PDB file of C-alpha atoms and ligand atoms in Angstrom:
ATOM      1  CA  MET J  38       8.288 -19.279 -21.584  1.00  0.00           C
ATOM      2  CA  ASN J  39       5.120 -17.472 -20.583  1.00  0.00           C
ATOM      3  CA  ASN J  40       2.088 -17.911 -22.809  1.00  0.00           C
ATOM      4  CA  ASN J  41      -0.435 -16.367 -20.441  1.00  0.00           C
ATOM      5  CA  ALA J  42      -1.569 -12.930 -21.579  1.00  0.00           C
ATOM      6  CA  ASN J  43      -2.499 -12.061 -17.982  1.00  0.00           C
ATOM      7  CA  VAL J  44       1.091 -12.457 -16.785  1.00  0.00           C
ATOM      8  CA  THR J  45       4.056 -10.169 -17.328  1.00  0.00           C
ATOM      9  CA  VAL J  46       7.434 -11.611 -16.316  1.00  0.00           C
ATOM     10  CA  VAL J  47       9.857  -8.767 -15.679  1.00  0.00           C
ATOM     11  CA  ASP J  48      13.173 -10.220 -16.800  1.00  0.00           C
ATOM     12  CA  HIS J  49      15.543  -7.257 -16.440  1.00  0.00           C
ATOM     13  CA  PRO J  50      19.061  -8.690 -15.798  1.00  0.00           C
ATOM     14  CA  LEU J  51      19.546  -6.607 -12.633  1.00  0.00           C
ATOM     15  CA  LEU J  52      16.333  -7.954 -11.221  1.00  0.00           C
ATOM     16  CA  GLN J  53      17.170 -11.563 -12.138  1.00  0.00           C
ATOM     17  CA  HIS J  54      20.616 -11.199 -10.546  1.00  0.00           C
ATOM     18  CA  LYS J  55      19.114  -9.925  -7.291  1.00  0.00           C
ATOM     19  CA  LEU J  56      16.480 -12.674  -7.316  1.00  0.00           C
ATOM     20  CA  THR J  57      19.211 -15.330  -7.514  1.00  0.00           C
ATOM     21  CA  LEU J  58      20.864 -13.796  -4.445  1.00  0.00           C
ATOM     22  CA  MET J  59      17.523 -13.904  -2.632  1.00  0.00           C
ATOM     23  CA  ARG J  60      16.952 -17.586  -3.441  1.00  0.00           C
ATOM     24  CA  ASP J  61      20.307 -18.571  -1.908  1.00  0.00           C
ATOM     25  CA  LYS J  62      19.603 -20.091   1.514  1.00  0.00           C
ATOM     26  CA  ASN J  63      22.802 -18.515   2.873  1.00  0.00           C
ATOM     27  CA  THR J  64      21.554 -14.961   2.247  1.00  0.00           C
ATOM     28  CA  SER J  65      20.915 -13.188   5.568  1.00  0.00           C
ATOM     29  CA  SER J  66      17.572 -11.615   6.507  1.00  0.00           C
ATOM     30  CA  ALA J  67      19.132  -8.155   6.294  1.00  0.00           C
ATOM     31  CA  SER J  68      20.336  -8.789   2.719  1.00  0.00           C
ATOM     32  CA  PHE J  69      17.080 -10.533   1.790  1.00  0.00           C
ATOM     33  CA  ARG J  70      15.051  -7.477   2.891  1.00  0.00           C
ATOM     34  CA  ARG J  71      17.348  -5.065   1.075  1.00  0.00           C
ATOM     35  CA  LEU J  72      17.242  -7.120  -2.148  1.00  0.00           C
ATOM     36  CA  LEU J  73      13.447  -7.404  -1.993  1.00  0.00           C
ATOM     37  CA  LYS J  74      13.154  -3.639  -1.632  1.00  0.00           C
ATOM     38  CA  GLU J  75      15.495  -3.070  -4.592  1.00  0.00           C
ATOM     39  CA  ILE J  76      13.584  -5.593  -6.720  1.00  0.00           C
ATOM     40  CA  SER J  77      10.256  -4.002  -5.816  1.00  0.00           C
ATOM     41  CA  ILE J  78      11.507  -0.694  -7.208  1.00  0.00           C
ATOM     42  CA  LEU J  79      12.509  -2.405 -10.472  1.00  0.00           C
ATOM     43  CA  LEU J  80       9.151  -4.212 -10.660  1.00  0.00           C
ATOM     44  CA  THR J  81       7.242  -0.994 -10.012  1.00  0.00           C
ATOM     45  CA  TYR J  82       8.675   0.685 -13.107  1.00  0.00           C
ATOM     46  CA  GLU J  83       7.033  -2.017 -15.216  1.00  0.00           C
ATOM     47  CA  VAL J  84       3.827  -2.256 -13.193  1.00  0.00           C
ATOM     48  CA  LEU J  85       3.103   1.477 -13.454  1.00  0.00           C
ATOM     49  CA  ARG J  86       4.175   1.860 -17.078  1.00  0.00           C
ATOM     50  CA  ASP J  87       0.619   2.699 -18.223  1.00  0.00           C
ATOM     51  CA  MET J  88      -0.256   5.141 -15.459  1.00  0.00           C
ATOM     52  CA  PRO J  89      -2.184   8.064 -16.887  1.00  0.00           C
ATOM     53  CA  LEU J  90      -0.487  11.446 -17.105  1.00  0.00           C
ATOM     54  CA  ILE J  91      -2.134  14.851 -17.221  1.00  0.00           C
ATOM     55  CA  SER J  92      -0.692  18.084 -18.458  1.00  0.00           C
ATOM     56  CA  LYS J  93       0.234  20.822 -15.995  1.00  0.00           C
ATOM     57  CA  GLU J  94       1.438  24.339 -16.659  1.00  0.00           C
ATOM     58  CA  ILE J  95       4.754  25.088 -14.952  1.00  0.00           C
ATOM     59  CA  GLU J  96       7.435  27.721 -15.306  1.00  0.00           C
ATOM     60  CA  THR J  97      10.999  26.617 -15.982  1.00  0.00           C
ATOM     61  CA  PRO J  98      13.690  29.280 -15.422  1.00  0.00           C
ATOM     62  CA  LEU J  99      13.337  30.056 -19.143  1.00  0.00           C
ATOM     63  CA  GLN J 100       9.683  29.735 -20.137  1.00  0.00           C
ATOM     64  CA  VAL J 101       6.175  28.571 -19.308  1.00  0.00           C
ATOM     65  CA  ILE J 102       5.367  25.073 -20.554  1.00  0.00           C
ATOM     66  CA  LYS J 103       2.724  22.429 -20.224  1.00  0.00           C
ATOM     67  CA  ALA J 104       4.424  19.299 -18.898  1.00  0.00           C
ATOM     68  CA  PRO J 105       3.237  15.753 -18.014  1.00  0.00           C
ATOM     69  CA  ILE J 106       2.544  14.923 -14.410  1.00  0.00           C
ATOM     70  CA  LEU J 107       0.854  11.945 -12.713  1.00  0.00           C
ATOM     71  CA  GLU J 108      -2.874  12.369 -12.164  1.00  0.00           C
ATOM     72  CA  GLY J 109      -2.366  11.988  -8.409  1.00  0.00           C
ATOM     73  CA  LYS J 110      -4.509  10.478  -5.647  1.00  0.00           C
ATOM     74  CA  LYS J 111      -5.316   7.596  -7.953  1.00  0.00           C
ATOM     75  CA  LEU J 112      -3.183   4.772  -6.576  1.00  0.00           C
ATOM     76  CA  ALA J 113      -3.775   2.327  -3.770  1.00  0.00           C
ATOM     77  CA  PHE J 114      -1.124  -0.212  -2.784  1.00  0.00           C
ATOM     78  CA  ILE J 115      -2.562  -3.157  -0.865  1.00  0.00           C
ATOM     79  CA  SER J 116      -0.120  -5.343   1.046  1.00  0.00           C
ATOM     80  CA  ILE J 117      -1.005  -8.920   1.955  1.00  0.00           C
ATOM     81  CA  LEU J 118       0.578  -9.250   5.404  1.00  0.00           C
ATOM     82  CA  ARG J 119       3.053  -9.920   6.400  1.00  0.00           C
ATOM     83  CA  ALA J 120       5.421 -10.702   3.508  1.00  0.00           C
ATOM     84  CA  GLY J 121       3.686  -8.141   1.278  1.00  0.00           C
ATOM     85  CA  ASN J 122       5.258  -5.389   3.361  1.00  0.00           C
ATOM     86  CA  GLY J 123       8.657  -6.411   2.012  1.00  0.00           C
ATOM     87  CA  LEU J 124       7.516  -5.388  -1.477  1.00  0.00           C
ATOM     88  CA  LEU J 125       5.487  -2.417  -0.291  1.00  0.00           C
ATOM     89  CA  ASP J 126       8.480  -0.576   1.196  1.00  0.00           C
ATOM     90  CA  GLY J 127      10.238  -0.086  -2.146  1.00  0.00           C
ATOM     91  CA  MET J 128       7.040   0.806  -3.950  1.00  0.00           C
ATOM     92  CA  LEU J 129       6.272   3.533  -1.442  1.00  0.00           C
ATOM     93  CA  GLU J 130       9.729   4.980  -1.945  1.00  0.00           C
ATOM     94  CA  LEU J 131       8.917   5.466  -5.614  1.00  0.00           C
ATOM     95  CA  VAL J 132       5.325   6.640  -5.061  1.00  0.00           C
ATOM     96  CA  PRO J 133       5.209   8.135  -1.560  1.00  0.00           C
ATOM     97  CA  SER J 134       1.768   9.648  -2.076  1.00  0.00           C
ATOM     98  CA  ALA J 135       0.015   6.321  -2.761  1.00  0.00           C
ATOM     99  CA  ARG J 136      -2.739   5.289  -0.361  1.00  0.00           C
ATOM    100  CA  VAL J 137      -1.999   2.012   1.425  1.00  0.00           C
ATOM    101  CA  GLY J 138      -4.217  -0.852   2.569  1.00  0.00           C
ATOM    102  CA  HIS J 139      -3.385  -3.993   4.533  1.00  0.00           C
ATOM    103  CA  ILE J 140      -4.965  -7.416   4.414  1.00  0.00           C
ATOM    104  CA  GLY J 141      -3.788  -9.719   7.195  1.00  0.00           C
ATOM    105  CA  LEU J 142      -3.745 -13.361   6.052  1.00  0.00           C
ATOM    106  CA  TYR J 143      -1.758 -16.458   6.899  1.00  0.00           C
ATOM    107  CA  ARG J 144      -1.963 -19.902   5.339  1.00  0.00           C
ATOM    108  CA  ASP J 145      -3.260 -22.703   7.504  1.00  0.00           C
ATOM    109  CA  HIS J 146      -0.410 -25.219   7.277  1.00  0.00           C
ATOM    110  CA  ASP J 147      -2.727 -28.232   6.898  1.00  0.00           C
ATOM    111  CA  THR J 148      -5.467 -26.947   4.596  1.00  0.00           C
ATOM    112  CA  LEU J 149      -3.415 -24.228   2.791  1.00  0.00           C
ATOM    113  CA  GLU J 150      -6.515 -22.039   3.125  1.00  0.00           C
ATOM    114  CA  PRO J 151      -6.038 -18.390   4.138  1.00  0.00           C
ATOM    115  CA  VAL J 152      -6.979 -17.296   7.662  1.00  0.00           C
ATOM    116  CA  GLU J 153      -7.908 -13.612   7.873  1.00  0.00           C
ATOM    117  CA  TYR J 154      -6.876 -11.475  10.864  1.00  0.00           C
ATOM    118  CA  TYR J 155      -6.920  -7.879   9.561  1.00  0.00           C
ATOM    119  CA  TYR J 156      -8.546  -5.796   6.839  1.00  0.00           C
ATOM    120  CA  LYS J 157      -8.138  -2.050   6.393  1.00  0.00           C
ATOM    121  CA  VAL J 158      -8.180  -0.440   2.948  1.00  0.00           C
ATOM    122  CA  PRO J 159      -8.473   3.134   1.609  1.00  0.00           C
ATOM    123  CA  LYS J 160     -11.821   4.655   0.658  1.00  0.00           C
ATOM    124  CA  ASN J 161     -12.980   5.091  -2.950  1.00  0.00           C
ATOM    125  CA  LEU J 162     -11.237   1.963  -4.241  1.00  0.00           C
ATOM    126  CA  ASP J 163     -13.518   2.097  -7.284  1.00  0.00           C
ATOM    127  CA  LYS J 164     -11.741   5.277  -8.423  1.00  0.00           C
ATOM    128  CA  ARG J 165      -8.193   3.988  -7.908  1.00  0.00           C
ATOM    129  CA  LEU J 166      -5.701   1.724  -9.606  1.00  0.00           C
ATOM    130  CA  VAL J 167      -5.388  -0.983  -6.939  1.00  0.00           C
ATOM    131  CA  VAL J 168      -1.994  -2.702  -6.811  1.00  0.00           C
ATOM    132  CA  VAL J 169      -1.986  -5.808  -4.597  1.00  0.00           C
ATOM    133  CA  VAL J 170       1.452  -6.921  -3.432  1.00  0.00           C
ATOM    134  CA  ASP J 171       2.633 -10.263  -2.045  1.00  0.00           C
ATOM    135  CA  PRO J 172       6.020 -11.808  -2.916  1.00  0.00           C
ATOM    136  CA  MET J 173       4.650 -15.359  -3.230  1.00  0.00           C
ATOM    137  CA  LEU J 174       1.829 -16.727  -5.397  1.00  0.00           C
ATOM    138  CA  ALA J 175       1.753 -20.439  -4.512  1.00  0.00           C
ATOM    139  CA  THR J 176      -1.704 -22.089  -4.447  1.00  0.00           C
ATOM    140  CA  ALA J 177      -3.128 -18.555  -4.999  1.00  0.00           C
ATOM    141  CA  ASN J 178      -5.640 -19.154  -2.194  1.00  0.00           C
ATOM    142  CA  SER J 179      -4.400 -16.019  -0.379  1.00  0.00           C
ATOM    143  CA  ALA J 180      -4.376 -13.798  -3.486  1.00  0.00           C
ATOM    144  CA  THR J 181      -7.798 -15.022  -4.639  1.00  0.00           C
ATOM    145  CA  PHE J 182      -9.287 -14.400  -1.186  1.00  0.00           C
ATOM    146  CA  ALA J 183      -7.697 -10.915  -0.981  1.00  0.00           C
ATOM    147  CA  ILE J 184      -8.937  -9.912  -4.440  1.00  0.00           C
ATOM    148  CA  ASP J 185     -12.451 -11.237  -3.693  1.00  0.00           C
ATOM    149  CA  LYS J 186     -12.522  -8.944  -0.666  1.00  0.00           C
ATOM    150  CA  LEU J 187     -11.148  -5.949  -2.552  1.00  0.00           C
ATOM    151  CA  LYS J 188     -13.783  -6.334  -5.259  1.00  0.00           C
ATOM    152  CA  LYS J 189     -16.456  -6.439  -2.541  1.00  0.00           C
ATOM    153  CA  SER J 190     -14.949  -3.167  -1.272  1.00  0.00           C
ATOM    154  CA  GLY J 191     -15.450  -1.646  -4.728  1.00  0.00           C
ATOM    155  CA  ALA J 192     -12.075  -2.175  -6.438  1.00  0.00           C
ATOM    156  CA  LYS J 193     -12.448  -2.400 -10.219  1.00  0.00           C
ATOM    157  CA  LYS J 194      -8.997  -2.057 -11.748  1.00  0.00           C
ATOM    158  CA  ILE J 195      -6.614  -4.410  -9.949  1.00  0.00           C
ATOM    159  CA  LEU J 196      -3.021  -5.479 -10.611  1.00  0.00           C
ATOM    160  CA  PHE J 197      -1.223  -8.190  -8.660  1.00  0.00           C
ATOM    161  CA  VAL J 198       2.526  -7.951  -8.074  1.00  0.00           C
ATOM    162  CA  SER J 199       4.614 -10.859  -6.821  1.00  0.00           C
ATOM    163  CA  LEU J 200       8.215 -11.934  -6.821  1.00  0.00           C
ATOM    164  CA  LEU J 201       7.658 -15.630  -7.568  1.00  0.00           C
ATOM    165  CA  CYS J 202       4.670 -17.509  -8.955  1.00  0.00           C
ATOM    166  CA  ALA J 203       3.901 -21.203  -9.198  1.00  0.00           C
ATOM    167  CA  PRO J 204       2.227 -22.178 -12.502  1.00  0.00           C
ATOM    168  CA  GLU J 205      -0.574 -23.779 -10.435  1.00  0.00           C
ATOM    169  CA  GLY J 206      -1.223 -20.455  -8.674  1.00  0.00           C
ATOM    170  CA  ILE J 207      -1.342 -18.508 -11.915  1.00  0.00           C
ATOM    171  CA  GLU J 208      -3.944 -20.910 -13.264  1.00  0.00           C
ATOM    172  CA  VAL J 209      -6.127 -20.624 -10.164  1.00  0.00           C
ATOM    173  CA  LEU J 210      -5.887 -16.817  -9.936  1.00  0.00           C
ATOM    174  CA  THR J 211      -6.494 -16.157 -13.635  1.00  0.00           C
ATOM    175  CA  LYS J 212      -9.515 -18.494 -13.590  1.00  0.00           C
ATOM    176  CA  ALA J 213     -10.992 -16.838 -10.503  1.00  0.00           C
ATOM    177  CA  HIS J 214     -10.139 -13.292 -11.646  1.00  0.00           C
ATOM    178  CA  PRO J 215      -9.515 -13.181 -15.419  1.00  0.00           C
ATOM    179  CA  ASP J 216      -9.528  -9.367 -15.305  1.00  0.00           C
ATOM    180  CA  ILE J 217      -6.381  -9.191 -13.147  1.00  0.00           C
ATOM    181  CA  GLN J 218      -2.950  -8.528 -14.628  1.00  0.00           C
ATOM    182  CA  ILE J 219      -0.102 -10.297 -12.792  1.00  0.00           C
ATOM    183  CA  PHE J 220       3.462  -8.948 -12.678  1.00  0.00           C
ATOM    184  CA  THR J 221       6.242 -11.198 -11.424  1.00  0.00           C
ATOM    185  CA  ALA J 222       9.989 -11.738 -11.569  1.00  0.00           C
ATOM    186  CA  SER J 223       9.683 -15.487 -12.163  1.00  0.00           C
ATOM    187  CA  ILE J 224       7.305 -18.326 -12.899  1.00  0.00           C
ATOM    188  CA  ASP J 225       8.931 -21.229 -11.070  1.00  0.00           C
ATOM    189  CA  GLU J 226       8.626 -24.932 -11.810  1.00  0.00           C
ATOM    190  CA  LYS J 227       5.869 -26.220  -9.522  1.00  0.00           C
ATOM    191  CA  LEU J 228       4.412 -26.509  -6.036  1.00  0.00           C
ATOM    192  CA  ASN J 229       5.611 -29.272  -3.726  1.00  0.00           C
ATOM    193  CA  GLU J 230       3.297 -31.465  -1.636  1.00  0.00           C
ATOM    194  CA  LEU J 231       3.404 -28.890   1.211  1.00  0.00           C
ATOM    195  CA  GLY J 232       2.353 -26.033  -1.075  1.00  0.00           C
ATOM    196  CA  TYR J 233       5.821 -24.452  -1.311  1.00  0.00           C
ATOM    197  CA  ILE J 234       7.113 -23.017  -4.576  1.00  0.00           C
ATOM    198  CA  ILE J 235       9.908 -25.115  -6.151  1.00  0.00           C
ATOM    199  CA  PRO J 236      12.730 -24.101  -6.476  1.00  0.00           C
ATOM    200  CA  GLY J 237      11.413 -20.934  -4.781  1.00  0.00           C
ATOM    201  CA  LEU J 238      13.115 -19.235  -1.890  1.00  0.00           C
ATOM    202  CA  GLY J 239      11.447 -20.836   1.112  1.00  0.00           C
ATOM    203  CA  ASP J 240       9.027 -19.024   3.408  1.00  0.00           C
ATOM    204  CA  ALA J 241       9.153 -15.372   2.378  1.00  0.00           C
ATOM    205  CA  GLY J 242       7.816 -13.986   5.676  1.00  0.00           C
ATOM    206  CA  ASP J 243      10.313 -15.982   7.718  1.00  0.00           C
ATOM    207  CA  ARG J 244      13.186 -14.935   5.492  1.00  0.00           C
ATOM    208  CA  ILE J 245      12.218 -11.240   5.563  1.00  0.00           C
ATOM    209  CA  TYR J 246      11.753 -11.094   9.315  1.00  0.00           C
ATOM    210  CA  GLY J 247      14.119 -13.867  10.493  1.00  0.00           C
ATOM    211  CA  THR J 248      11.375 -15.771  12.289  1.00  0.00           C
ATOM    212  CA  LYS J 249      12.340 -19.358  11.500  1.00  0.00           C
TER     213      LYS J 249
HETATM  214  C1  PRP M 428       2.788 -16.550   2.269  1.00  0.00           C
HETATM  215  C2  PRP M 428       2.876 -15.528   1.169  1.00  0.00           C
HETATM  216  C3  PRP M 428       1.463 -15.480   0.633  1.00  0.00           C
HETATM  217  C4  PRP M 428       1.024 -16.898   0.794  1.00  0.00           C
HETATM  218  C5  PRP M 428       1.088 -17.548  -0.558  1.00  0.00           C
HETATM  219  O1  PRP M 428       2.235 -15.998   3.404  1.00  0.00           O
HETATM  220  O2  PRP M 428       3.351 -14.280   1.603  1.00  0.00           O
HETATM  221  O3  PRP M 428       0.605 -14.601   1.339  1.00  0.00           O
HETATM  222  O4  PRP M 428       1.943 -17.541   1.688  1.00  0.00           O
HETATM  223  O5  PRP M 428       0.582 -18.820  -0.513  1.00  0.00           O
HETATM  224  P1  PRP M 428      -0.736 -19.246  -1.284  1.00  0.00           P
HETATM  225  O6  PRP M 428      -0.628 -18.693  -2.663  1.00  0.00           O
HETATM  226  O7  PRP M 428      -0.672 -20.739  -1.243  1.00  0.00           O
HETATM  227  O8  PRP M 428      -1.928 -18.718  -0.549  1.00  0.00           O
HETATM  228  P2  PRP M 428       2.075 -16.807   4.773  1.00  0.00           P
HETATM  229  O9  PRP M 428       0.760 -17.486   4.816  1.00  0.00           O
HETATM  230  O10 PRP M 428       3.274 -17.675   4.977  1.00  0.00           O
HETATM  231  O11 PRP M 428       2.013 -15.649   5.849  1.00  0.00           O
HETATM  232  P3  PRP M 428       3.105 -14.566   6.278  1.00  0.00           P
HETATM  233  O12 PRP M 428       3.279 -13.604   5.141  1.00  0.00           O
HETATM  234  O13 PRP M 428       2.474 -13.922   7.461  1.00  0.00           O
HETATM  235  O14 PRP M 428       4.391 -15.290   6.619  1.00  0.00           O
HETATM  236  N1  URA M 429       4.538 -18.987   0.879  1.00  0.00           N
HETATM  237  C1  URA M 429       5.878 -18.804   0.972  1.00  0.00           C
HETATM  238  O1  URA M 429       6.343 -17.922   1.716  1.00  0.00           O
HETATM  239  N2  URA M 429       6.694 -19.577   0.217  1.00  0.00           N
HETATM  240  C2  URA M 429       6.216 -20.518  -0.601  1.00  0.00           C
HETATM  241  O2  URA M 429       7.005 -21.185  -1.275  1.00  0.00           O
HETATM  242  C3  URA M 429       4.819 -20.708  -0.676  1.00  0.00           C
HETATM  243  C4  URA M 429       4.006 -19.914   0.082  1.00  0.00           C
END
C-alpha cells in the first residue's frame, strides 16, 4: 500500500512479472539487461502520461487535419551512472529525440555517501521536463545529491524514475525534495544494515554489467 502522494507505483501485471524474473538470483546478466529495458519502456508510458501536446496541421491521404503532436525539444533524461543507463536505454527507444545527461556517482561502501566522478547535462534545463533515472533508491543519498546538483544547474520540473525503492529512501528524498514525483515498480520492505534493499535484487550495476 502506498500512501505517499509523491510516489506512483506502476503495477501493470507485465511489469510485475518481469520484475520477479529480474529479482531471481539465477537470472543471467543478458536477461537482466533485456528485462530492465523492457520494464523501462512500460514505466515510461506512465511517467510521460502528462506530457503536453500541441496541435499540428498535417495532410492525411484524405484531408487536412490538425492533430496532436509532442511539443518537442522539451525532455531531458538524466542517468545516474552506471546502473541508470540500464533504464535509459529503453526510454531512449521510446523518445529518441530526448536530450541526455549523465551524473557519475558511486556509493562509498562504508559511509553510503555518494562519490561524484562525472557531471554533464544538457543546456536550458529550466525549460525542460527533467527525468532522472536510476533503478535503485536505497538510502536516497545518490538521488538527493543528483537532484541537488540538477537544481543548481537550473532544473525546475523534475521526475525520478526507479525500479525499486526502499521506504527509508522515499522518506529521505521526499523530505529533501518535496516537489519531486517518484515513479517506481515496487516499494520493497526495508534496507538492510549494509544499505541494500530487501528483498531487492542485489547490486543493480553488477547485475546489469556482470561485474561481481
Ligand atoms: C547504486 C544505484 C544507485 C545507488 C542507490 O549505485 O544504482 O545509484 O546505488 O543507493 P543509495 O540510494 O543508497 O544512494 P552504485 O553506487 O552501486 O553505483 P553503480 O551504479 O556504479 O554500480
Ligand atoms: N544499490 C543497489 O544496486 N542495490 C541496492 O540494494 C542498494 C543500492
